[in-house]
Coordinates of N, CA and C in Angstrom, one line a residue:
X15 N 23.2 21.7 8.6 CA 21.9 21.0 8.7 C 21.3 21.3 10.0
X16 N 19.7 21.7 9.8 CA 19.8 21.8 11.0 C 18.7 21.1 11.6
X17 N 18.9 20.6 12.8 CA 18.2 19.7 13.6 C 17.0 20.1 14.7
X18 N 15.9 19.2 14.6 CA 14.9 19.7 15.6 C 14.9 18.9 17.0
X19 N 14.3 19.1 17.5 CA 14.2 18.4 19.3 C 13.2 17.7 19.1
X20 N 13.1 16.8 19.2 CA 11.7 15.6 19.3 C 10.6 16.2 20.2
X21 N 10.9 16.4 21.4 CA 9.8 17.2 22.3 C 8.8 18.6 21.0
X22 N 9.7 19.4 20.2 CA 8.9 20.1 19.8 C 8.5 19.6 18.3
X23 N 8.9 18.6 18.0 CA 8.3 17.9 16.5 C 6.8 17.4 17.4
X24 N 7.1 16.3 18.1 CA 5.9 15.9 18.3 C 4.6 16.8 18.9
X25 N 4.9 18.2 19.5 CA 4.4 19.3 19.5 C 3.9 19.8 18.2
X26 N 4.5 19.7 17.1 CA 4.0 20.5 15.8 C 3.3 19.2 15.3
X27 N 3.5 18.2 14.9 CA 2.8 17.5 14.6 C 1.2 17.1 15.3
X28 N 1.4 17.6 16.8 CA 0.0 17.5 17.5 C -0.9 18.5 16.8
X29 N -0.2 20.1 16.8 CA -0.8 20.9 16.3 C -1.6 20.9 15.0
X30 N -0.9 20.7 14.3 CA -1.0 20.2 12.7 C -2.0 19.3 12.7
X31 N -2.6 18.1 13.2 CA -3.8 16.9 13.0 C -2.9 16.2 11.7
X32 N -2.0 15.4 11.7 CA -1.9 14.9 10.6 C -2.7 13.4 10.1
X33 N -3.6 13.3 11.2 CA -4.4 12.1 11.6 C -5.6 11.9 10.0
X34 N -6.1 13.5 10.1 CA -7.0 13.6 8.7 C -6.6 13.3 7.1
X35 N -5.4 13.8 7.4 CA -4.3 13.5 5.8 C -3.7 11.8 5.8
X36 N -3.6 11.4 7.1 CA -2.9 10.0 6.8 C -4.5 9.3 6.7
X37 N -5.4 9.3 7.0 CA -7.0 8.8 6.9 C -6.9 8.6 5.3
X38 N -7.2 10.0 5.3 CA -7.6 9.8 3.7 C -6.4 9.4 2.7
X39 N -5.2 9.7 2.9 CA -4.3 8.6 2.2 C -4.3 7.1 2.1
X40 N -4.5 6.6 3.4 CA -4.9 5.4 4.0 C -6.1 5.2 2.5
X41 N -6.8 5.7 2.5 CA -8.3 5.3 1.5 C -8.0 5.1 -0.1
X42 N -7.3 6.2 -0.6 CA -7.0 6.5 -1.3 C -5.7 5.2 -2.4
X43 N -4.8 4.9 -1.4 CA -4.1 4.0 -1.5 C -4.5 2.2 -1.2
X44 N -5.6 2.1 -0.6 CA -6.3 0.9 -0.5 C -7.4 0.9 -2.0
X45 N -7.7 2.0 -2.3 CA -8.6 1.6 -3.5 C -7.6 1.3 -4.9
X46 N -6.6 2.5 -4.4 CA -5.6 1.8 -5.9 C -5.0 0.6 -6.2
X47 N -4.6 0.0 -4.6 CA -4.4 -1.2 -4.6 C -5.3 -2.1 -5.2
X48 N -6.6 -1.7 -4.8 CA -7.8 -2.6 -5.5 C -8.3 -2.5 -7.0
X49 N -7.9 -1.1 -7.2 CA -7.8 -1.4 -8.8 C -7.2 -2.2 -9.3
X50 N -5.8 -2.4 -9.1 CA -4.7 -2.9 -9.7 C -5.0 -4.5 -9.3
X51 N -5.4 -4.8 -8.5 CA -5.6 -6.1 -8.2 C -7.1 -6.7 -8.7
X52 N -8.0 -5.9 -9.1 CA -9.0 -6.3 -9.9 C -8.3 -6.8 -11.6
X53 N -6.9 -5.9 -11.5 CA -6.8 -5.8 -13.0 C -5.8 -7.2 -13.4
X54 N -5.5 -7.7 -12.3 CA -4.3 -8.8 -12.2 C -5.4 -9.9 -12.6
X55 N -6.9 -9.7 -11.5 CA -7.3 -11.3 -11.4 C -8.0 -11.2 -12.8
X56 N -8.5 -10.0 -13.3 CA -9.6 -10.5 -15.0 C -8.4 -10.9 -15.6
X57 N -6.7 -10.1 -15.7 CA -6.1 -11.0 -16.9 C -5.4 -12.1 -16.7
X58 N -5.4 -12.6 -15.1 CA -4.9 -14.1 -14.9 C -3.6 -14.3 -14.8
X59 N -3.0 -13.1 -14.6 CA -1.6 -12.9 -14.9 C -0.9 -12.0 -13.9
X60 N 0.3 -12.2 -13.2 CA 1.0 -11.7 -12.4 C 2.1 -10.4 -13.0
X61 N 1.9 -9.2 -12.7 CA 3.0 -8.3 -13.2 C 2.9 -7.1 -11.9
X62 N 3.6 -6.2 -12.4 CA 3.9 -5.1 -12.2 C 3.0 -3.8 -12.9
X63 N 2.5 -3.0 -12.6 CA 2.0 -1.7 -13.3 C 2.9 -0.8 -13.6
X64 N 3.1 -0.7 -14.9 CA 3.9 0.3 -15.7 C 3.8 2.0 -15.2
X65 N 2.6 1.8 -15.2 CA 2.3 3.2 -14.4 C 2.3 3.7 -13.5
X66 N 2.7 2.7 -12.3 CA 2.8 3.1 -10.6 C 4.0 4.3 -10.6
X67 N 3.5 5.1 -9.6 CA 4.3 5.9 -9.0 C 4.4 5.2 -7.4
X68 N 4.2 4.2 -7.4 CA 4.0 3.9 -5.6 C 4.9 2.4 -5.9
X69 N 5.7 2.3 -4.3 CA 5.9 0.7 -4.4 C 5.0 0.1 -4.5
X70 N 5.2 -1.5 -4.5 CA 4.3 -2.6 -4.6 C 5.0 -3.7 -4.4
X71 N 3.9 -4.7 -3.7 CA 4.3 -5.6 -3.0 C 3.7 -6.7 -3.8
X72 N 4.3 -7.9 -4.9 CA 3.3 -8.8 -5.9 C 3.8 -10.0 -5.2
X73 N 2.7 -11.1 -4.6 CA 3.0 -12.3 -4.8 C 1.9 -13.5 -5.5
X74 N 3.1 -14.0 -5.8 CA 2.2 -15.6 -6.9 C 2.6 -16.6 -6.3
X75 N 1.6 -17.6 -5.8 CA 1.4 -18.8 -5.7 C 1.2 -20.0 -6.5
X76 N 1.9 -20.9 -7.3 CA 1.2 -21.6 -8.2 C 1.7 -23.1 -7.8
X77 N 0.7 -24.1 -8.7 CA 1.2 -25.3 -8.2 C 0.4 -26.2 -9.1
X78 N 0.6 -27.3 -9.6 CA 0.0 -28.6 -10.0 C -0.8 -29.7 -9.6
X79 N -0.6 -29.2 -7.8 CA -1.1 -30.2 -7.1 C -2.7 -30.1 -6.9
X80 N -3.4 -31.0 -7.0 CA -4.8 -30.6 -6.7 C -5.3 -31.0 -5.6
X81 N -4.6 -31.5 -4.3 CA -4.6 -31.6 -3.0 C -4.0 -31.3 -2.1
X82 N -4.6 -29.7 -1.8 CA -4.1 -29.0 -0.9 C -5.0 -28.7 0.2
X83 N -4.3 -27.9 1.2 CA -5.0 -27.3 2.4 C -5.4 -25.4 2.2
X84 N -5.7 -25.0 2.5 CA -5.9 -23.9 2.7 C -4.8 -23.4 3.8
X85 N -4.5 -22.0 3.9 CA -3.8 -21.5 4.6 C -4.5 -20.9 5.9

């Protein structure tokens, strides 16, 4: 296996701009999220997407009480 030296990774990575590709992934991955989370609140219901190829992070809050605080 063979190993690099951190002095010249962070050299190739300067070279490279990886700044433009994590931007637009950054975008790309915030809109999907927001698909999917548009698609949770119309059906009122908590799941998983069958069709992710990406992790995901789901949380549900629920309760009976009608006297609460906000967070």
């Amino acid at each position: 296996m063979k190993q690099f030296s951190a002095p010249g990774n962070f050299r190739y990575h300067e070279k490279m701009s990886l700044q433009p590709f994590l931007h637009l992934l950054r975008i790309l991955l915030n809109k999907y999220a927001k698909i999917w989370a548009k698609k949770l609140a119309t059906d009122e219901k908590m799941s998983h997407n069958p069709d992710s190829k990406y992790g995901e992070n789901v949380f549900c809050l629920s309760s009976n009480s009608t006297n609460f605080d906000a967070l």
